[in-house]
Amino acid sequence: MRTEIKVFPKQMEFLESTGKADEILYGGAAGGGKSYGQLCDALVYAMKYPKSRQLILRRTLPELEKSLIRVSLELFPKEIYRYSESKHTGTFLNDSVIDFGYCDSETDVYRYQSAEYDVIRFDELTHFTEQMYLYLMSRLRGTNSFPRAMKSSTNPGGIGHGWVKARFIDIGEPGKIHETESGKRLFIPATVFENRALVKNDPDYVKRLRNLSEKDRRQLLDGDWDTNEGQYFSEWRRELHVVEPFEIPKDWRRFFVMDYGLDMLAGYWIAADSFGNAFVYREIYQSGLIISEAAKKILETQGNDVPEIYIAPPDMWNRRQDTGKSVAEIFLDYGILLFRASNDRIQGWYCLKEWLHPRIDEFGERKPRLRIFANCTEVIRTLPALCFDSRNPNDVGDKVHEYTHAADALRYWAAARPVETGISFGEERTEYDEGVENFMGFGACG
C-alpha cells in the first residue's frame, strides 16, 4: 500500500533528522505545522521500522485528545492503523506501536518506568519541566538497531522556556547539528510564513497574531526565544544587539569590567567609538578560579590588547582573613590596577537599560548604543533571561544567580558611563567625568 503525505520544507527537514541527531527540536513560532510534522514523522518511522515503539506526549490528557489523537485519526490510513481509546495506543499492521501519553505532574513520568521506546516525542516541550524530559530520555532504549531520538516541537514561552532555550537555542546556530556531552542536538526553526497552506486558507491568522501583546507577538509570530514572562531587559532584540565580530579600531577606548567570585569570573572587554556607541567584544566566563588564577586568566586572554581601565565591584576591596589582603591588592600584584564601580543596583540597571535601548544613530539607523559580539555567548544567553524581582519591580531578580554574573559586570560598566553625557576622559568637565573621578579616586587600589 502506498500512502502520500504533503509536507513543506521545514517539516521535511524534521522528518529527515532521524538518525542525524540524538535530540531534535522543531518549531518556534505558532502556525509552523509542528504537531502535523510530528505525526507525519511518527507515521513514516512506524512504517519504515516494523515493530518499532514510539511515545508521543502532551502535558495533559485533554490536550492530547483534542490535538494529536484527533489529527492522527484523520492522518493515519485506516487500512494499516488501529487506535485503542482505552489504552491510548495506536498499532500498525507491521506491529509498530505509538503510545499517546501525558505528564500532568512530576510523578507522572514514573508510569513509563519500565517502558522502552525507539523515539520519544514531546509536543509543546516548553510545557514540560526539565526533570520530566531527562527522566523520560532514560526510556529511550532497546535491543534493536533502529535510530533512536528525542524529537520535540514547541513555541517559546511556558514553564520550560528557560531550560529548553538553554538546551537547544543557546548552544549555537539553528539548523546545524551541535555536539554536546549528552549527544548531538539540532534546532529546526519554523514560522507561520513557511506554512503556506495555513497562510493561504486563513490569511487573517497572521493578522490575529500581530494583534497580540508585544511579548506574545514576539514569541508566537516571530518565534523569538529572547523574550519571556517578566523579562527585565525588554529592550533586547538579538537582531539589533548582537553583531558579528570585527576588528576594533586602534583609536577606540577600551575597558575591562568583571564580576568575580569563586563560583564565576565573568569578565568583558568593551570598546567605545567616538559617536557614543560601545561594543562588548571579548568574554571570560569561567568558574573555579582562585584570585591569582583569575588575574592570570585575564592577562592571558587580553594579550597585548590592554584596556585603559579595569572596573570591579566594591566587594573586591574587602580584606580577606587568611591573607589580610583584598582581592584588589592581589590583582595589583599581577599588574592589574582595579577601579571601584558603583554598586547602586537600581541606578546601574537603569543605566544599562539606556545603553540597550534602541535609538536613531549617527547614520539615521535605529540601533542600541551597546552591542555585543556574537562570540560573547554567555552574556547573549543570560541577559535576556533576567526577570524582575518580585519584591522590587525596579530590580533584577537574583534567585537564579547563574544568570546574573554577566549582567552584573555590564551594570558596573554602565553605571560609570551614563549615556546622556560625554564618552571620553577628556579635560572638559562633564557629569560623566565627575562620576569617573569619584569612581577612580576612591576605587584605585594602592
mmCIF file of N, CA and C in Angstrom, residues 25-146:
data_model
loop_
_atom_site.group_PDB
_atom_site.id
_atom_site.type_symbol
_atom_site.label_atom_id
_atom_site.label_comp_id
_atom_site.label_asym_id
_atom_site.label_seq_id
_atom_site.Cartn_x
_atom_site.Cartn_y
_atom_site.Cartn_z
ATOM 1 N N LEU A 25 14.709 19.578 18.127
ATOM 2 C CA LEU A 25 13.602 20.477 18.472
ATOM 3 C C LEU A 25 13.145 21.179 17.205
ATOM 4 N N TYR A 26 11.840 21.185 16.975
ATOM 5 C CA TYR A 26 11.270 21.771 15.766
ATOM 6 C C TYR A 26 10.234 22.823 16.141
ATOM 7 N N GLY A 27 10.265 23.950 15.461
ATOM 8 C CA GLY A 27 9.228 24.953 15.650
ATOM 9 C C GLY A 27 9.773 26.304 16.010
ATOM 10 N N GLY A 28 9.106 26.975 16.928
ATOM 11 C CA GLY A 28 9.480 28.328 17.319
ATOM 12 C C GLY A 28 8.258 29.204 17.329
ATOM 13 N N ALA A 29 7.695 29.484 16.151
ATOM 14 C CA ALA A 29 6.515 30.335 16.053
ATOM 15 C C ALA A 29 5.250 29.493 15.970
ATOM 16 N N ALA A 30 4.117 30.139 16.244
ATOM 17 C CA ALA A 30 2.833 29.469 16.093
ATOM 18 C C ALA A 30 2.520 29.302 14.611
ATOM 19 N N GLY A 31 1.786 28.250 14.289
ATOM 20 C CA GLY A 31 1.381 28.048 12.902
ATOM 21 C C GLY A 31 2.449 27.437 12.024
ATOM 22 N N GLY A 32 3.542 26.957 12.641
ATOM 23 C CA GLY A 32 4.619 26.378 11.851
ATOM 24 C C GLY A 32 4.407 24.926 11.485
ATOM 25 N N GLY A 33 3.245 24.363 11.793
ATOM 26 C CA GLY A 33 2.954 22.985 11.436
ATOM 27 C C GLY A 33 3.672 21.975 12.296
ATOM 28 N N LYS A 34 3.839 22.294 13.588
ATOM 29 C CA LYS A 34 4.646 21.443 14.463
ATOM 30 C C LYS A 34 3.973 20.098 14.738
ATOM 31 N N SER A 35 2.725 20.122 15.197
ATOM 32 C CA SER A 35 2.046 18.876 15.558
ATOM 33 C C SER A 35 1.853 17.989 14.330
ATOM 34 N N TYR A 36 1.495 18.592 13.221
ATOM 35 C CA TYR A 36 1.326 17.821 11.987
ATOM 36 C C TYR A 36 2.654 17.204 11.565
ATOM 37 N N GLY A 37 3.727 17.976 11.688
ATOM 38 C CA GLY A 37 5.049 17.454 11.358
ATOM 39 C C GLY A 37 5.430 16.282 12.243
ATOM 40 N N GLN A 38 5.108 16.371 13.542
ATOM 41 C CA GLN A 38 5.386 15.271 14.468
ATOM 42 C C GLN A 38 4.656 14.002 14.027
ATOM 43 N N LEU A 39 3.386 14.133 13.690
ATOM 44 C CA LEU A 39 2.596 12.959 13.342
ATOM 45 C C LEU A 39 3.023 12.365 12.002
ATOM 46 N N CYS A 40 3.365 13.220 11.045
ATOM 47 C CA CYS A 40 3.881 12.711 9.771
ATOM 48 C C CYS A 40 5.179 11.944 9.996
ATOM 49 N N ASP A 41 6.032 12.489 10.843
ATOM 50 C CA ASP A 41 7.306 11.833 11.141
ATOM 51 C C ASP A 41 7.074 10.505 11.855
ATOM 52 N N ALA A 42 6.113 10.497 12.774
ATOM 53 C CA ALA A 42 5.798 9.263 13.507
ATOM 54 C C ALA A 42 5.269 8.190 12.551
ATOM 55 N N LEU A 43 4.441 8.590 11.600
ATOM 56 C CA LEU A 43 3.894 7.650 10.622
ATOM 57 C C LEU A 43 5.003 7.061 9.749
ATOM 58 N N VAL A 44 5.884 7.920 9.248
ATOM 59 C CA VAL A 44 6.979 7.453 8.397
ATOM 60 C C VAL A 44 7.882 6.502 9.160
ATOM 61 N N TYR A 45 8.192 6.837 10.407
ATOM 62 C CA TYR A 45 9.070 5.999 11.221
ATOM 63 C C TYR A 45 8.420 4.636 11.482
ATOM 64 N N ALA A 46 7.134 4.657 11.827
ATOM 65 C CA ALA A 46 6.429 3.411 12.126
ATOM 66 C C ALA A 46 6.413 2.464 10.926
ATOM 67 N N MET A 47 6.247 3.012 9.731
ATOM 68 C CA MET A 47 6.191 2.183 8.541
ATOM 69 C C MET A 47 7.581 1.717 8.114
ATOM 70 N N LYS A 48 8.581 2.532 8.351
ATOM 71 C CA LYS A 48 9.950 2.193 7.932
ATOM 72 C C LYS A 48 10.582 1.152 8.843
ATOM 73 N N TYR A 49 10.211 1.181 10.133
ATOM 74 C CA TYR A 49 10.835 0.284 11.114
ATOM 75 C C TYR A 49 9.757 -0.584 11.779
ATOM 76 N N PRO A 50 9.467 -1.753 11.201
ATOM 77 C CA PRO A 50 8.443 -2.655 11.772
ATOM 78 C C PRO A 50 8.755 -3.001 13.230
ATOM 79 N N LYS A 51 7.704 -3.096 14.008
ATOM 80 C CA LYS A 51 7.769 -3.416 15.439
ATOM 81 C C LYS A 51 8.466 -2.320 16.266
ATOM 82 N N SER A 52 8.571 -1.152 15.695
ATOM 83 C CA SER A 52 9.137 -0.030 16.459
ATOM 84 C C SER A 52 8.125 0.468 17.474
ATOM 85 N N ARG A 53 8.631 1.163 18.493
ATOM 86 C CA ARG A 53 7.777 1.703 19.555
ATOM 87 C C ARG A 53 8.073 3.194 19.726
ATOM 88 N N GLN A 54 6.999 3.979 19.720
ATOM 89 C CA GLN A 54 7.131 5.430 19.884
ATOM 90 C C GLN A 54 6.193 5.907 20.987
ATOM 91 N N LEU A 55 6.590 6.998 21.632
ATOM 92 C CA LEU A 55 5.759 7.648 22.650
ATOM 93 C C LEU A 55 5.586 9.106 22.261
ATOM 94 N N ILE A 56 4.343 9.568 22.173
ATOM 95 C CA ILE A 56 4.041 10.970 21.878
ATOM 96 C C ILE A 56 3.352 11.567 23.098
ATOM 97 N N LEU A 57 3.879 12.693 23.589
ATOM 98 C CA LEU A 57 3.431 13.260 24.858
ATOM 99 C C LEU A 57 2.880 14.669 24.715
ATOM 100 N N ARG A 58 1.803 14.937 25.451
ATOM 101 C CA ARG A 58 1.356 16.284 25.763
ATOM 102 C C ARG A 58 1.292 16.390 27.278
ATOM 103 N N ARG A 59 1.133 17.606 27.790
ATOM 104 C CA ARG A 59 1.165 17.791 29.237
ATOM 105 C C ARG A 59 -0.076 17.186 29.910
ATOM 106 N N THR A 60 -1.254 17.320 29.285
ATOM 107 C CA THR A 60 -2.477 16.804 29.900
ATOM 108 C C THR A 60 -3.226 15.909 28.915
ATOM 109 N N LEU A 61 -4.077 15.059 29.444
ATOM 110 C CA LEU A 61 -4.878 14.164 28.611
ATOM 111 C C LEU A 61 -5.850 14.920 27.703
ATOM 112 N N PRO A 62 -6.582 15.946 28.201
ATOM 113 C CA PRO A 62 -7.468 16.687 27.300
ATOM 114 C C PRO A 62 -6.724 17.319 26.117
ATOM 115 N N GLU A 63 -5.516 17.868 26.366
ATOM 116 C CA GLU A 63 -4.724 18.428 25.269
ATOM 117 C C GLU A 63 -4.382 17.348 24.257
ATOM 118 N N LEU A 64 -4.069 16.175 24.749
ATOM 119 C CA LEU A 64 -3.700 15.051 23.893
ATOM 120 C C LEU A 64 -4.874 14.638 23.009
ATOM 121 N N GLU A 65 -6.054 14.530 23.613
ATOM 122 C CA GLU A 65 -7.237 14.057 22.883
ATOM 123 C C GLU A 65 -7.728 15.076 21.859
ATOM 124 N N LYS A 66 -7.600 16.357 22.189
ATOM 125 C CA LYS A 66 -8.128 17.394 21.300
ATOM 126 C C LYS A 66 -7.169 17.769 20.176
ATOM 127 N N SER A 67 -5.925 17.317 20.265
ATOM 128 C CA SER A 67 -4.964 17.712 19.232
ATOM 129 C C SER A 67 -4.371 16.493 18.542
ATOM 130 N N LEU A 68 -3.377 15.866 19.151
ATOM 131 C CA LEU A 68 -2.614 14.816 18.490
ATOM 132 C C LEU A 68 -3.455 13.596 18.134
ATOM 133 N N ILE A 69 -4.258 13.113 19.074
ATOM 134 C CA ILE A 69 -5.050 11.918 18.802
ATOM 135 C C ILE A 69 -6.061 12.199 17.703
ATOM 136 N N ARG A 70 -6.714 13.326 17.788
ATOM 137 C CA ARG A 70 -7.730 13.683 16.789
ATOM 138 C C ARG A 70 -7.117 13.797 15.398
ATOM 139 N N VAL A 71 -5.984 14.465 15.289
ATOM 140 C CA VAL A 71 -5.342 14.639 13.990
ATOM 141 C C VAL A 71 -4.786 13.313 13.471
ATOM 142 N N SER A 72 -4.255 12.486 14.375
ATOM 143 C CA SER A 72 -3.696 11.202 13.939
ATOM 144 C C SER A 72 -4.770 10.309 13.324
ATOM 145 N N LEU A 73 -5.979 10.346 13.868
ATOM 146 C CA LEU A 73 -7.062 9.529 13.332
ATOM 147 C C LEU A 73 -7.467 9.975 11.934
ATOM 148 N N GLU A 74 -7.239 11.240 11.632
ATOM 149 C CA GLU A 74 -7.520 11.746 10.290
ATOM 150 C C GLU A 74 -6.364 11.462 9.327
ATOM 151 N N LEU A 75 -5.145 11.467 9.851
ATOM 152 C CA LEU A 75 -3.958 11.357 9.013
ATOM 153 C C LEU A 75 -3.558 9.916 8.728
ATOM 154 N N PHE A 76 -3.576 9.054 9.735
ATOM 155 C CA PHE A 76 -3.072 7.693 9.570
ATOM 156 C C PHE A 76 -4.104 6.840 8.802
ATOM 157 N N PRO A 77 -3.684 6.152 7.756
ATOM 158 C CA PRO A 77 -4.619 5.350 6.940
ATOM 159 C C PRO A 77 -5.283 4.250 7.772
ATOM 160 N N LYS A 78 -6.596 4.165 7.700
ATOM 161 C CA LYS A 78 -7.351 3.187 8.486
ATOM 162 C C LYS A 78 -7.039 1.755 8.063
ATOM 163 N N GLU A 79 -6.564 1.572 6.816
ATOM 164 C CA GLU A 79 -6.262 0.235 6.332
ATOM 165 C C GLU A 79 -5.069 -0.397 7.060
ATOM 166 N N ILE A 80 -4.205 0.459 7.642
ATOM 167 C CA ILE A 80 -2.983 -0.063 8.279
ATOM 168 C C ILE A 80 -2.872 0.310 9.757
ATOM 169 N N TYR A 81 -3.875 1.017 10.288
ATOM 170 C CA TYR A 81 -3.727 1.569 11.646
ATOM 171 C C TYR A 81 -4.999 1.383 12.440
ATOM 172 N N ARG A 82 -4.835 0.964 13.685
ATOM 173 C CA ARG A 82 -5.960 0.838 14.605
ATOM 174 C C ARG A 82 -5.609 1.552 15.907
ATOM 175 N N TYR A 83 -6.588 2.285 16.460
ATOM 176 C CA TYR A 83 -6.362 3.030 17.698
ATOM 177 C C TYR A 83 -7.250 2.492 18.810
ATOM 178 N N SER A 84 -6.639 2.216 19.979
ATOM 179 C CA SER A 84 -7.388 1.766 21.155
ATOM 180 C C SER A 84 -7.613 2.963 22.071
ATOM 181 N N GLU A 85 -8.839 3.399 22.195
ATOM 182 C CA GLU A 85 -9.157 4.570 23.015
ATOM 183 C C GLU A 85 -8.908 4.305 24.493
ATOM 184 N N SER A 86 -9.141 3.070 24.945
ATOM 185 C CA SER A 86 -8.952 2.763 26.361
ATOM 186 C C SER A 86 -7.478 2.743 26.747
ATOM 187 N N LYS A 87 -6.615 2.312 25.831
ATOM 188 C CA LYS A 87 -5.183 2.235 26.108
ATOM 189 C C LYS A 87 -4.414 3.450 25.601
ATOM 190 N N HIS A 88 -5.055 4.296 24.806
ATOM 191 C CA HIS A 88 -4.391 5.431 24.157
ATOM 192 C C HIS A 88 -3.184 4.954 23.348
ATOM 193 N N THR A 89 -3.388 3.874 22.619
ATOM 194 C CA THR A 89 -2.317 3.251 21.855
ATOM 195 C C THR A 89 -2.777 2.985 20.429
ATOM 196 N N GLY A 90 -1.895 3.305 19.474
ATOM 197 C CA GLY A 90 -2.153 3.006 18.071
ATOM 198 C C GLY A 90 -1.227 1.902 17.593
ATOM 199 N N THR A 91 -1.778 0.963 16.808
ATOM 200 C CA THR A 91 -0.996 -0.168 16.317
ATOM 201 C C THR A 91 -1.107 -0.254 14.801
ATOM 202 N N PHE A 92 0.024 -0.502 14.143
ATOM 203 C CA PHE A 92 0.072 -0.619 12.694
ATOM 204 C C PHE A 92 0.104 -2.096 12.299
ATOM 205 N N LEU A 93 -0.182 -2.381 11.026
ATOM 206 C CA LEU A 93 -0.196 -3.748 10.534
ATOM 207 C C LEU A 93 1.163 -4.426 10.667
ATOM 208 N N ASN A 94 2.243 -3.637 10.639
ATOM 209 C CA ASN A 94 3.583 -4.212 10.776
ATOM 210 C C ASN A 94 4.023 -4.316 12.238
ATOM 211 N N ASP A 95 3.068 -4.182 13.153
ATOM 212 C CA ASP A 95 3.282 -4.314 14.600
ATOM 213 C C ASP A 95 4.045 -3.138 15.225
ATOM 214 N N SER A 96 4.225 -2.048 14.487
ATOM 215 C CA SER A 96 4.749 -0.829 15.114
ATOM 216 C C SER A 96 3.672 -0.234 16.011
ATOM 217 N N VAL A 97 4.119 0.398 17.096
ATOM 218 C CA VAL A 97 3.187 0.908 18.109
ATOM 219 C C VAL A 97 3.495 2.366 18.418
ATOM 220 N N ILE A 98 2.448 3.159 18.586
ATOM 221 C CA ILE A 98 2.580 4.533 19.083
ATOM 222 C C ILE A 98 1.722 4.664 20.329
ATOM 223 N N ASP A 99 2.362 4.957 21.458
ATOM 224 C CA ASP A 99 1.636 5.250 22.691
ATOM 225 C C ASP A 99 1.433 6.758 22.790
ATOM 226 N N PHE A 100 0.210 7.179 23.070
ATOM 227 C CA PHE A 100 -0.082 8.585 23.317
ATOM 228 C C PHE A 100 -0.151 8.778 24.831
ATOM 229 N N GLY A 101 0.748 9.606 25.368
ATOM 230 C CA GLY A 101 0.827 9.754 26.809
ATOM 231 C C GLY A 101 0.776 11.194 27.267
ATOM 232 N N TYR A 102 0.767 11.374 28.583
ATOM 233 C CA TYR A 102 0.749 12.716 29.164
ATOM 234 C C TYR A 102 1.476 12.690 30.498
ATOM 235 N N CYS A 103 1.924 13.872 30.937
ATOM 236 C CA CYS A 103 2.589 14.036 32.237
ATOM 237 C C CYS A 103 1.998 15.265 32.905
ATOM 238 N N ASP A 104 0.954 15.045 33.668
ATOM 239 C CA ASP A 104 0.260 16.162 34.306
ATOM 240 C C ASP A 104 0.989 16.647 35.547
ATOM 241 N N SER A 105 1.916 15.823 36.082
ATOM 242 C CA SER A 105 2.699 16.199 37.253
ATOM 243 C C SER A 105 4.070 15.553 37.146
ATOM 244 N N GLU A 106 4.983 15.958 38.030
ATOM 245 C CA GLU A 106 6.338 15.424 38.005
ATOM 246 C C GLU A 106 6.343 13.905 38.182
ATOM 247 N N THR A 107 5.420 13.388 39.005
ATOM 248 C CA THR A 107 5.425 11.951 39.298
ATOM 249 C C THR A 107 4.844 11.113 38.164
ATOM 250 N N ASP A 108 4.166 11.759 37.204
ATOM 251 C CA ASP A 108 3.564 11.008 36.107
ATOM 252 C C ASP A 108 4.607 10.309 35.241
ATOM 253 N N VAL A 109 5.842 10.784 35.271
ATOM 254 C CA VAL A 109 6.868 10.168 34.432
ATOM 255 C C VAL A 109 7.105 8.709 34.835
ATOM 256 N N TYR A 110 6.806 8.382 36.095
ATOM 257 C CA TYR A 110 7.091 7.036 36.575
ATOM 258 C C TYR A 110 6.112 5.998 36.028
ATOM 259 N N ARG A 111 5.068 6.433 35.363
ATOM 260 C CA ARG A 111 4.177 5.481 34.710
ATOM 261 C C ARG A 111 4.871 4.805 33.522
ATOM 262 N N TYR A 112 5.996 5.433 33.074
ATOM 263 C CA TYR A 112 6.759 4.884 31.952
ATOM 264 C C TYR A 112 8.063 4.217 32.430
ATOM 265 N N GLN A 113 8.128 3.895 33.709
ATOM 266 C CA GLN A 113 9.373 3.439 34.327
ATOM 267 C C GLN A 113 9.938 2.167 33.680
ATOM 268 N N SER A 114 9.092 1.257 33.280
ATOM 269 C CA SER A 114 9.566 0.002 32.705
ATOM 270 C C SER A 114 9.468 -0.024 31.180
ATOM 271 N N ALA A 115 9.099 1.092 30.574
ATOM 272 C CA ALA A 115 8.869 1.123 29.129
ATOM 273 C C ALA A 115 10.174 1.266 28.353
ATOM 274 N N GLU A 116 10.124 0.840 27.088
ATOM 275 C CA GLU A 116 11.237 1.012 26.167
ATOM 276 C C GLU A 116 10.693 1.620 24.873
ATOM 277 N N TYR A 117 11.364 2.688 24.409
ATOM 278 C CA TYR A 117 10.919 3.346 23.187
ATOM 279 C C TYR A 117 12.102 3.613 22.262
ATOM 280 N N ASP A 118 11.780 3.633 20.962
ATOM 281 C CA ASP A 118 12.786 3.991 19.962
ATOM 282 C C ASP A 118 12.796 5.488 19.716
ATOM 283 N N VAL A 119 11.632 6.101 19.769
ATOM 284 C CA VAL A 119 11.516 7.558 19.621
ATOM 285 C C VAL A 119 10.541 8.067 20.672
ATOM 286 N N ILE A 120 10.916 9.130 21.371
ATOM 287 C CA ILE A 120 10.011 9.805 22.306
ATOM 288 C C ILE A 120 9.796 11.216 21.787
ATOM 289 N N ARG A 121 8.521 11.597 21.673
ATOM 290 C CA ARG A 121 8.156 12.881 21.076
ATOM 291 C C ARG A 121 7.399 13.743 22.088
ATOM 292 N N PHE A 122 7.898 14.950 22.316
ATOM 293 C CA PHE A 122 7.205 15.926 23.165
ATOM 294 C C PHE A 122 6.562 16.975 22.259
ATOM 295 N N ASP A 123 5.247 17.104 22.344
ATOM 296 C CA ASP A 123 4.572 18.186 21.633
ATOM 297 C C ASP A 123 4.357 19.323 22.622
ATOM 298 N N GLU A 124 4.804 20.540 22.272
ATOM 299 C CA GLU A 124 4.855 21.681 23.177
ATOM 300 C C GLU A 124 5.800 21.395 24.343
ATOM 301 N N LEU A 125 7.066 21.264 24.033
ATOM 302 C CA LEU A 125 8.078 20.877 25.015
ATOM 303 C C LEU A 125 8.182 21.863 26.167
ATOM 304 N N THR A 126 7.962 23.164 25.922
ATOM 305 C CA THR A 126 8.101 24.146 26.996
ATOM 306 C C THR A 126 6.998 24.034 28.046
ATOM 307 N N HIS A 127 6.020 23.169 27.833
ATOM 308 C CA HIS A 127 5.010 22.920 28.863
ATOM 309 C C HIS A 127 5.498 21.899 29.888
ATOM 310 N N PHE A 128 6.640 21.276 29.617
ATOM 311 C CA PHE A 128 7.191 20.253 30.495
ATOM 312 C C PHE A 128 8.384 20.807 31.275
ATOM 313 N N THR A 129 8.705 20.145 32.382
ATOM 314 C CA THR A 129 9.883 20.523 33.148
ATOM 315 C C THR A 129 11.101 19.757 32.624
ATOM 316 N N GLU A 130 12.267 20.262 32.940
ATOM 317 C CA GLU A 130 13.489 19.599 32.515
ATOM 318 C C GLU A 130 13.613 18.221 33.158
ATOM 319 N N GLN A 131 13.164 18.093 34.413
ATOM 320 C CA GLN A 131 13.235 16.805 35.104
ATOM 321 C C GLN A 131 12.421 15.753 34.359
ATOM 322 N N MET A 132 11.230 16.129 33.877
ATOM 323 C CA MET A 132 10.412 15.199 33.100
ATOM 324 C C MET A 132 11.148 14.749 31.846
ATOM 325 N N TYR A 133 11.720 15.703 31.151
ATOM 326 C CA TYR A 133 12.413 15.413 29.888
ATOM 327 C C TYR A 133 13.583 14.468 30.115
ATOM 328 N N LEU A 134 14.409 14.779 31.103
ATOM 329 C CA LEU A 134 15.611 13.985 31.334
ATOM 330 C C LEU A 134 15.261 12.580 31.810
ATOM 331 N N TYR A 135 14.224 12.459 32.656
ATOM 332 C CA TYR A 135 13.853 11.126 33.112
ATOM 333 C C TYR A 135 13.354 10.284 31.942
ATOM 334 N N LEU A 136 12.502 10.859 31.114
ATOM 335 C CA LEU A 136 11.940 10.087 30.007
ATOM 336 C C LEU A 136 12.997 9.755 28.955
ATOM 337 N N MET A 137 14.059 10.540 28.908
ATOM 338 C CA MET A 137 15.146 10.212 27.994
ATOM 339 C C MET A 137 15.741 8.841 28.337
ATOM 340 N N SER A 138 15.673 8.473 29.611
ATOM 341 C CA SER A 138 16.212 7.176 30.029
ATOM 342 C C SER A 138 15.375 6.014 29.509
ATOM 343 N N ARG A 139 14.157 6.296 29.034
ATOM 344 C CA ARG A 139 13.295 5.246 28.474
ATOM 345 C C ARG A 139 13.596 5.002 26.994
ATOM 346 N N LEU A 140 14.525 5.756 26.459
ATOM 347 C CA LEU A 140 14.939 5.603 25.061
ATOM 348 C C LEU A 140 15.975 4.478 25.001
ATOM 349 N N ARG A 141 15.520 3.269 24.727
ATOM 350 C CA ARG A 141 16.406 2.114 24.821
ATOM 351 C C ARG A 141 15.786 0.930 24.088
ATOM 352 N N GLY A 142 16.587 -0.110 23.873
ATOM 353 C CA GLY A 142 16.081 -1.307 23.219
ATOM 354 C C GLY A 142 17.204 -2.125 22.619
ATOM 355 N N THR A 143 16.867 -3.356 22.191
ATOM 356 C CA THR A 143 17.876 -4.264 21.637
ATOM 357 C C THR A 143 17.969 -4.195 20.121
ATOM 358 N N ASN A 144 17.017 -3.521 19.466
ATOM 359 C CA ASN A 144 17.091 -3.432 18.006
ATOM 360 C C ASN A 144 18.088 -2.347 17.587
ATOM 361 N N SER A 145 18.325 -2.251 16.305
ATOM 362 C CA SER A 145 19.309 -1.292 15.774
ATOM 363 C C SER A 145 18.666 -0.061 15.164
ATOM 364 N N PHE A 146 17.403 0.210 15.499
ATOM 365 C CA PHE A 146 16.711 1.368 14.937
ATOM 366 C C PHE A 146 17.353 2.670 15.436
#
